Short mmCIF file of N, CA, C and O in Angstrom, two decimals:
data_model
loop_
_atom_site.label_atom_id
_atom_site.label_comp_id
_atom_site.label_asym_id
_atom_site.label_seq_id
_atom_site.Cartn_x
_atom_site.Cartn_y
_atom_site.Cartn_z
N MET A 767 -9.62 -4.73 -11.68
CA MET A 767 -9.50 -4.02 -10.43
C MET A 767 -8.02 -3.67 -10.22
O MET A 767 -7.15 -4.52 -10.35
N LYS A 768 -7.75 -2.44 -9.84
CA LYS A 768 -6.38 -2.01 -9.58
C LYS A 768 -6.07 -2.08 -8.09
O LYS A 768 -6.88 -1.68 -7.26
N ILE A 769 -4.87 -2.59 -7.78
CA ILE A 769 -4.38 -2.68 -6.42
C ILE A 769 -3.02 -2.01 -6.36
O ILE A 769 -2.14 -2.31 -7.18
N SER A 770 -2.83 -1.11 -5.41
CA SER A 770 -1.56 -0.44 -5.23
C SER A 770 -0.66 -1.27 -4.33
O SER A 770 -1.06 -1.67 -3.24
N LEU A 771 0.55 -1.53 -4.79
CA LEU A 771 1.56 -2.27 -4.02
C LEU A 771 2.67 -1.29 -3.68
O LEU A 771 3.33 -0.75 -4.59
N ILE A 772 2.91 -1.06 -2.40
CA ILE A 772 3.90 -0.09 -1.97
C ILE A 772 4.95 -0.82 -1.14
O ILE A 772 4.69 -1.25 -0.02
N GLU A 773 6.14 -0.94 -1.71
CA GLU A 773 7.22 -1.74 -1.12
C GLU A 773 8.55 -1.14 -1.57
O GLU A 773 8.73 -0.89 -2.77
N ASP A 774 9.47 -0.91 -0.63
CA ASP A 774 10.74 -0.27 -0.98
C ASP A 774 11.79 -1.24 -1.53
O ASP A 774 12.74 -0.82 -2.17
N SER A 775 11.61 -2.52 -1.34
CA SER A 775 12.54 -3.52 -1.89
C SER A 775 12.08 -3.89 -3.30
O SER A 775 10.98 -4.46 -3.47
N GLN A 776 12.90 -3.58 -4.29
CA GLN A 776 12.52 -3.89 -5.67
C GLN A 776 12.29 -5.39 -5.86
O GLN A 776 11.38 -5.80 -6.56
N THR A 777 13.10 -6.21 -5.18
CA THR A 777 12.95 -7.66 -5.27
C THR A 777 11.60 -8.10 -4.74
O THR A 777 10.88 -8.88 -5.39
N HIS A 778 11.22 -7.61 -3.56
CA HIS A 778 9.91 -7.97 -2.98
C HIS A 778 8.77 -7.42 -3.83
O HIS A 778 7.75 -8.09 -4.02
N LEU A 779 8.94 -6.21 -4.33
CA LEU A 779 7.91 -5.61 -5.16
C LEU A 779 7.70 -6.43 -6.43
O LEU A 779 6.55 -6.68 -6.82
N ASN A 780 8.78 -6.85 -7.06
CA ASN A 780 8.66 -7.67 -8.27
C ASN A 780 7.91 -8.97 -7.97
O ASN A 780 7.08 -9.41 -8.78
N LEU A 781 8.21 -9.58 -6.82
CA LEU A 781 7.52 -10.81 -6.44
C LEU A 781 6.04 -10.56 -6.20
O LEU A 781 5.18 -11.33 -6.66
N MET A 782 5.72 -9.47 -5.50
CA MET A 782 4.32 -9.13 -5.25
C MET A 782 3.57 -8.90 -6.57
O MET A 782 2.44 -9.38 -6.74
N VAL A 783 4.19 -8.18 -7.49
CA VAL A 783 3.56 -7.92 -8.79
C VAL A 783 3.33 -9.24 -9.53
O VAL A 783 2.25 -9.45 -10.10
N LYS A 784 4.30 -10.12 -9.49
CA LYS A 784 4.17 -11.41 -10.17
C LYS A 784 2.99 -12.21 -9.59
O LYS A 784 2.19 -12.79 -10.32
N ILE A 785 2.87 -12.22 -8.27
CA ILE A 785 1.78 -12.97 -7.62
C ILE A 785 0.43 -12.33 -7.93
O ILE A 785 -0.51 -13.02 -8.34
N VAL A 786 0.32 -11.03 -7.74
CA VAL A 786 -0.97 -10.35 -7.94
C VAL A 786 -1.40 -10.40 -9.41
O VAL A 786 -2.58 -10.50 -9.71
N SER A 787 -0.44 -10.38 -10.32
CA SER A 787 -0.75 -10.42 -11.75
C SER A 787 -1.42 -11.73 -12.17
O SER A 787 -2.07 -11.78 -13.21
N LYS A 788 -1.26 -12.77 -11.36
CA LYS A 788 -1.88 -14.06 -11.69
C LYS A 788 -3.37 -14.09 -11.38
O LYS A 788 -4.06 -15.01 -11.80
N VAL A 789 -3.85 -13.11 -10.63
CA VAL A 789 -5.27 -13.07 -10.27
C VAL A 789 -6.04 -12.42 -11.41
O VAL A 789 -5.68 -11.33 -11.89
N ASP A 790 -7.08 -13.10 -11.88
CA ASP A 790 -7.89 -12.56 -12.98
C ASP A 790 -8.46 -11.20 -12.63
O ASP A 790 -8.93 -10.97 -11.51
N ASN A 791 -8.42 -10.31 -13.58
CA ASN A 791 -9.02 -8.97 -13.48
C ASN A 791 -8.39 -8.09 -12.39
O ASN A 791 -9.06 -7.18 -11.89
N VAL A 792 -7.14 -8.37 -12.02
CA VAL A 792 -6.44 -7.53 -11.05
C VAL A 792 -5.19 -6.95 -11.71
O VAL A 792 -4.40 -7.68 -12.29
N GLU A 793 -5.06 -5.64 -11.62
CA GLU A 793 -3.90 -4.94 -12.18
C GLU A 793 -3.10 -4.32 -11.05
O GLU A 793 -3.57 -3.41 -10.38
N PRO A 794 -1.86 -4.80 -10.83
CA PRO A 794 -1.04 -4.20 -9.78
C PRO A 794 -0.45 -2.86 -10.24
O PRO A 794 0.00 -2.73 -11.37
N ILE A 795 -0.47 -1.89 -9.34
CA ILE A 795 0.17 -0.60 -9.55
C ILE A 795 1.28 -0.54 -8.50
O ILE A 795 1.00 -0.42 -7.31
N SER A 796 2.53 -0.64 -8.93
CA SER A 796 3.63 -0.76 -7.97
C SER A 796 4.43 0.53 -7.83
O SER A 796 4.70 1.21 -8.81
N VAL A 797 4.77 0.84 -6.57
CA VAL A 797 5.59 2.01 -6.26
C VAL A 797 6.57 1.66 -5.14
O VAL A 797 6.33 0.73 -4.37
N LEU A 798 7.65 2.44 -5.05
CA LEU A 798 8.74 2.12 -4.13
C LEU A 798 8.77 2.92 -2.83
O LEU A 798 9.59 2.64 -1.97
N ASP A 799 7.90 3.93 -2.68
CA ASP A 799 7.91 4.69 -1.43
C ASP A 799 6.53 5.27 -1.15
O ASP A 799 5.66 5.29 -2.01
N ALA A 800 6.35 5.74 0.07
CA ALA A 800 5.04 6.22 0.53
C ALA A 800 4.60 7.49 -0.19
O ALA A 800 3.41 7.64 -0.50
N LEU A 801 5.51 8.40 -0.45
CA LEU A 801 5.14 9.64 -1.13
C LEU A 801 4.63 9.37 -2.54
O LEU A 801 3.61 9.92 -2.97
N GLU A 802 5.34 8.51 -3.25
CA GLU A 802 4.90 8.13 -4.60
C GLU A 802 3.59 7.35 -4.52
O GLU A 802 2.70 7.51 -5.36
N GLY A 803 3.46 6.53 -3.48
CA GLY A 803 2.22 5.77 -3.30
C GLY A 803 1.03 6.67 -3.10
O GLY A 803 -0.03 6.47 -3.70
N TYR A 804 1.19 7.70 -2.27
CA TYR A 804 0.09 8.64 -2.02
C TYR A 804 -0.26 9.40 -3.30
O TYR A 804 -1.43 9.55 -3.65
N ALA A 805 0.76 9.86 -4.01
CA ALA A 805 0.53 10.59 -5.26
C ALA A 805 -0.17 9.70 -6.29
O ALA A 805 -1.07 10.16 -7.01
N THR A 806 0.22 8.44 -6.33
CA THR A 806 -0.41 7.50 -7.27
C THR A 806 -1.88 7.29 -6.91
O THR A 806 -2.75 7.25 -7.78
N LEU A 807 -2.17 7.15 -5.63
CA LEU A 807 -3.56 6.99 -5.20
C LEU A 807 -4.39 8.22 -5.56
O LEU A 807 -5.54 8.10 -6.01
N LYS A 808 -3.83 9.40 -5.37
CA LYS A 808 -4.55 10.64 -5.70
C LYS A 808 -4.84 10.74 -7.20
O LYS A 808 -5.89 11.22 -7.60
N SER A 809 -3.89 10.28 -8.02
CA SER A 809 -4.04 10.42 -9.47
C SER A 809 -4.71 9.22 -10.13
O SER A 809 -5.00 9.26 -11.32
N THR A 810 -4.96 8.15 -9.36
CA THR A 810 -5.58 6.94 -9.90
C THR A 810 -6.75 6.56 -9.00
O THR A 810 -6.65 5.66 -8.17
N PRO A 811 -7.87 7.25 -9.13
CA PRO A 811 -8.98 7.06 -8.19
C PRO A 811 -9.66 5.69 -8.25
O PRO A 811 -10.42 5.36 -7.35
N ASP A 812 -9.35 4.89 -9.27
CA ASP A 812 -10.01 3.58 -9.36
C ASP A 812 -9.20 2.45 -8.70
O ASP A 812 -9.55 1.29 -8.85
N ILE A 813 -8.18 2.79 -7.91
CA ILE A 813 -7.48 1.78 -7.12
C ILE A 813 -8.43 1.33 -6.00
O ILE A 813 -9.00 2.16 -5.29
N LYS A 814 -8.59 0.02 -5.85
CA LYS A 814 -9.58 -0.52 -4.92
C LYS A 814 -9.00 -1.06 -3.62
O LYS A 814 -9.75 -1.35 -2.68
N ALA A 815 -7.66 -1.20 -3.53
CA ALA A 815 -7.03 -1.71 -2.31
C ALA A 815 -5.55 -1.36 -2.34
O ALA A 815 -4.99 -1.08 -3.39
N VAL A 816 -4.94 -1.40 -1.16
CA VAL A 816 -3.51 -1.09 -1.02
C VAL A 816 -2.84 -2.20 -0.22
O VAL A 816 -3.38 -2.67 0.79
N VAL A 817 -1.65 -2.59 -0.66
CA VAL A 817 -0.77 -3.46 0.12
C VAL A 817 0.46 -2.62 0.40
O VAL A 817 1.08 -2.08 -0.52
N VAL A 818 0.80 -2.45 1.68
CA VAL A 818 1.88 -1.54 2.07
C VAL A 818 2.86 -2.21 3.03
O VAL A 818 2.46 -3.02 3.87
N ASP A 819 4.12 -1.86 2.87
CA ASP A 819 5.19 -2.32 3.77
C ASP A 819 5.29 -1.33 4.93
O ASP A 819 4.86 -0.18 4.81
N GLN A 820 5.89 -1.73 6.04
CA GLN A 820 6.09 -0.83 7.17
C GLN A 820 7.31 0.07 6.97
O GLN A 820 7.26 1.26 7.23
N ASN A 821 8.40 -0.51 6.53
CA ASN A 821 9.66 0.23 6.44
C ASN A 821 9.84 0.82 5.06
O ASN A 821 10.44 0.20 4.17
N LEU A 822 9.29 2.01 4.87
CA LEU A 822 9.35 2.71 3.59
C LEU A 822 10.17 3.98 3.71
O LEU A 822 10.24 4.57 4.78
N PRO A 823 10.77 4.42 2.60
CA PRO A 823 11.42 5.73 2.62
C PRO A 823 10.39 6.84 2.83
O PRO A 823 9.24 6.71 2.39
N TYR A 824 10.79 7.90 3.51
CA TYR A 824 10.01 9.12 3.71
C TYR A 824 8.90 9.01 4.74
O TYR A 824 8.51 10.01 5.33
N MET A 825 8.33 7.82 4.95
CA MET A 825 7.20 7.68 5.87
C MET A 825 7.03 6.21 6.23
O MET A 825 7.06 5.35 5.35
N LYS A 826 6.85 5.91 7.50
CA LYS A 826 6.57 4.53 7.91
C LYS A 826 5.20 4.10 7.41
O LYS A 826 4.30 4.92 7.20
N GLY A 827 5.03 2.80 7.22
CA GLY A 827 3.76 2.27 6.75
C GLY A 827 2.59 2.65 7.64
O GLY A 827 1.50 2.99 7.16
N THR A 828 2.79 2.63 8.97
CA THR A 828 1.72 3.00 9.89
C THR A 828 1.33 4.47 9.72
O THR A 828 0.14 4.80 9.76
N ASP A 829 2.30 5.34 9.50
CA ASP A 829 2.00 6.76 9.26
C ASP A 829 1.27 6.94 7.94
O ASP A 829 0.37 7.76 7.82
N PHE A 830 1.67 6.15 6.94
CA PHE A 830 1.00 6.19 5.64
C PHE A 830 -0.46 5.77 5.78
O PHE A 830 -1.36 6.41 5.23
N ILE A 831 -0.70 4.70 6.54
CA ILE A 831 -2.07 4.23 6.75
C ILE A 831 -2.90 5.31 7.44
O ILE A 831 -4.02 5.59 7.04
N ARG A 832 -2.33 5.92 8.49
CA ARG A 832 -3.05 6.99 9.19
C ARG A 832 -3.38 8.15 8.25
O ARG A 832 -4.46 8.73 8.31
N LYS A 833 -2.43 8.50 7.39
CA LYS A 833 -2.66 9.58 6.42
C LYS A 833 -3.81 9.23 5.49
O LYS A 833 -4.67 10.06 5.21
N LEU A 834 -3.83 7.99 5.01
CA LEU A 834 -4.93 7.57 4.13
C LEU A 834 -6.27 7.62 4.85
O LEU A 834 -7.26 8.13 4.32
N LYS A 835 -6.31 7.09 6.07
CA LYS A 835 -7.57 7.03 6.82
C LYS A 835 -8.06 8.42 7.22
O LYS A 835 -9.25 8.61 7.44
N ALA A 836 -7.16 9.40 7.27
CA ALA A 836 -7.55 10.77 7.60
C ALA A 836 -8.00 11.56 6.37
O ALA A 836 -8.48 12.68 6.49
N THR A 837 -7.88 10.95 5.20
CA THR A 837 -8.26 11.59 3.93
C THR A 837 -9.61 11.04 3.50
O THR A 837 -9.76 9.82 3.32
N GLU A 838 -10.59 11.89 3.35
CA GLU A 838 -11.96 11.46 3.01
C GLU A 838 -11.99 10.49 1.83
O GLU A 838 -12.68 9.48 1.86
N GLN A 839 -11.23 10.78 0.80
CA GLN A 839 -11.20 9.97 -0.42
C GLN A 839 -10.77 8.53 -0.14
O GLN A 839 -11.17 7.61 -0.85
N PHE A 840 -9.95 8.31 0.89
CA PHE A 840 -9.37 6.99 1.14
C PHE A 840 -9.81 6.35 2.45
O PHE A 840 -9.34 5.26 2.79
N LYS A 841 -10.71 6.96 3.19
CA LYS A 841 -11.03 6.46 4.53
C LYS A 841 -11.60 5.04 4.54
O LYS A 841 -11.45 4.32 5.51
N ASP A 842 -12.24 4.62 3.43
CA ASP A 842 -12.82 3.28 3.36
C ASP A 842 -12.00 2.32 2.50
O ASP A 842 -12.42 1.18 2.27
N LEU A 843 -10.83 2.75 2.05
CA LEU A 843 -9.99 1.92 1.19
C LEU A 843 -9.39 0.77 2.00
O LEU A 843 -8.78 0.99 3.04
N PRO A 844 -9.57 -0.48 1.55
CA PRO A 844 -8.96 -1.60 2.26
C PRO A 844 -7.43 -1.54 2.18
O PRO A 844 -6.86 -1.27 1.11
N ILE A 845 -6.77 -1.77 3.31
CA ILE A 845 -5.31 -1.71 3.39
C ILE A 845 -4.80 -2.98 4.04
O ILE A 845 -5.20 -3.33 5.14
N VAL A 846 -3.89 -3.65 3.34
CA VAL A 846 -3.24 -4.86 3.83
C VAL A 846 -1.78 -4.54 4.05
O VAL A 846 -1.16 -3.86 3.23
N VAL A 847 -1.20 -5.02 5.14
CA VAL A 847 0.20 -4.77 5.44
C VAL A 847 1.01 -6.02 5.12
O VAL A 847 0.65 -7.13 5.52
N SER A 848 2.09 -5.83 4.38
CA SER A 848 3.04 -6.89 4.08
C SER A 848 4.37 -6.46 4.69
O SER A 848 5.04 -5.58 4.15
N SER A 849 4.72 -7.04 5.83
CA SER A 849 5.90 -6.58 6.55
C SER A 849 6.47 -7.68 7.42
O SER A 849 5.74 -8.56 7.87
N ALA A 850 7.76 -7.58 7.69
CA ALA A 850 8.41 -8.51 8.62
C ALA A 850 8.16 -8.10 10.07
O ALA A 850 8.50 -8.84 10.99
N GLU A 851 7.57 -6.94 10.29
CA GLU A 851 7.26 -6.47 11.65
C GLU A 851 6.33 -7.48 12.33
O GLU A 851 5.41 -8.00 11.71
N GLN A 852 6.57 -7.71 13.60
CA GLN A 852 5.80 -8.71 14.34
C GLN A 852 4.56 -8.15 15.04
O GLN A 852 3.68 -8.89 15.44
N ASP A 853 4.47 -6.85 15.21
CA ASP A 853 3.40 -6.23 15.99
C ASP A 853 2.19 -5.89 15.12
O ASP A 853 2.05 -4.77 14.65
N ALA A 854 1.33 -6.87 14.91
CA ALA A 854 0.16 -6.66 14.07
C ALA A 854 -0.79 -5.61 14.65
O ALA A 854 -1.47 -4.89 13.92
N ALA A 855 -0.81 -5.49 15.98
CA ALA A 855 -1.72 -4.54 16.62
C ALA A 855 -1.44 -3.10 16.18
O ALA A 855 -2.37 -2.33 15.99
N MET A 856 -0.18 -2.76 15.95
CA MET A 856 0.12 -1.37 15.55
C MET A 856 -0.46 -1.06 14.19
O MET A 856 -0.86 0.06 13.93
N PHE A 857 -0.54 -2.06 13.32
CA PHE A 857 -1.12 -1.83 11.99
C PHE A 857 -2.63 -1.69 12.08
O PHE A 857 -3.22 -0.85 11.42
N LEU A 858 -3.24 -2.50 12.90
CA LEU A 858 -4.70 -2.42 13.09
C LEU A 858 -5.08 -1.09 13.75
O LEU A 858 -6.06 -0.47 13.36
N GLU A 859 -4.30 -0.67 14.73
CA GLU A 859 -4.56 0.61 15.39
C GLU A 859 -4.41 1.78 14.43
O GLU A 859 -5.10 2.78 14.54
N ALA A 860 -3.51 1.64 13.44
CA ALA A 860 -3.31 2.70 12.45
C ALA A 860 -4.45 2.74 11.44
O ALA A 860 -4.67 3.75 10.79
N GLY A 861 -5.19 1.62 11.29
CA GLY A 861 -6.33 1.59 10.38
C GLY A 861 -6.26 0.55 9.29
O GLY A 861 -7.08 0.53 8.38
N ALA A 862 -5.27 -0.37 9.34
CA ALA A 862 -5.19 -1.44 8.34
C ALA A 862 -6.43 -2.34 8.45
O ALA A 862 -7.03 -2.45 9.51
N SER A 863 -6.75 -2.96 7.34
CA SER A 863 -7.94 -3.82 7.29
C SER A 863 -7.68 -5.18 7.91
O SER A 863 -6.60 -5.66 7.98
#
């Protein structure tokens, strides 16, 4: 199963990849910004979930989530937020799982 990890900090992204890689049958697909993340999702239709940060270049995580949920192809895709932001309600309102 492929999971997209979208995080602008290379250090955090490397840690996330290391952790996710330990799960059997899970392949992390890592990207550093929302635009690349969206393009990767469009070109890799077998991604089954997304982990996204809030503070990304080009687009905030909440805006990225809204964009995914407004796209028919991704409206049911599970989305988990990994962020230092304290306001969990804003992520849920945007459509995070």
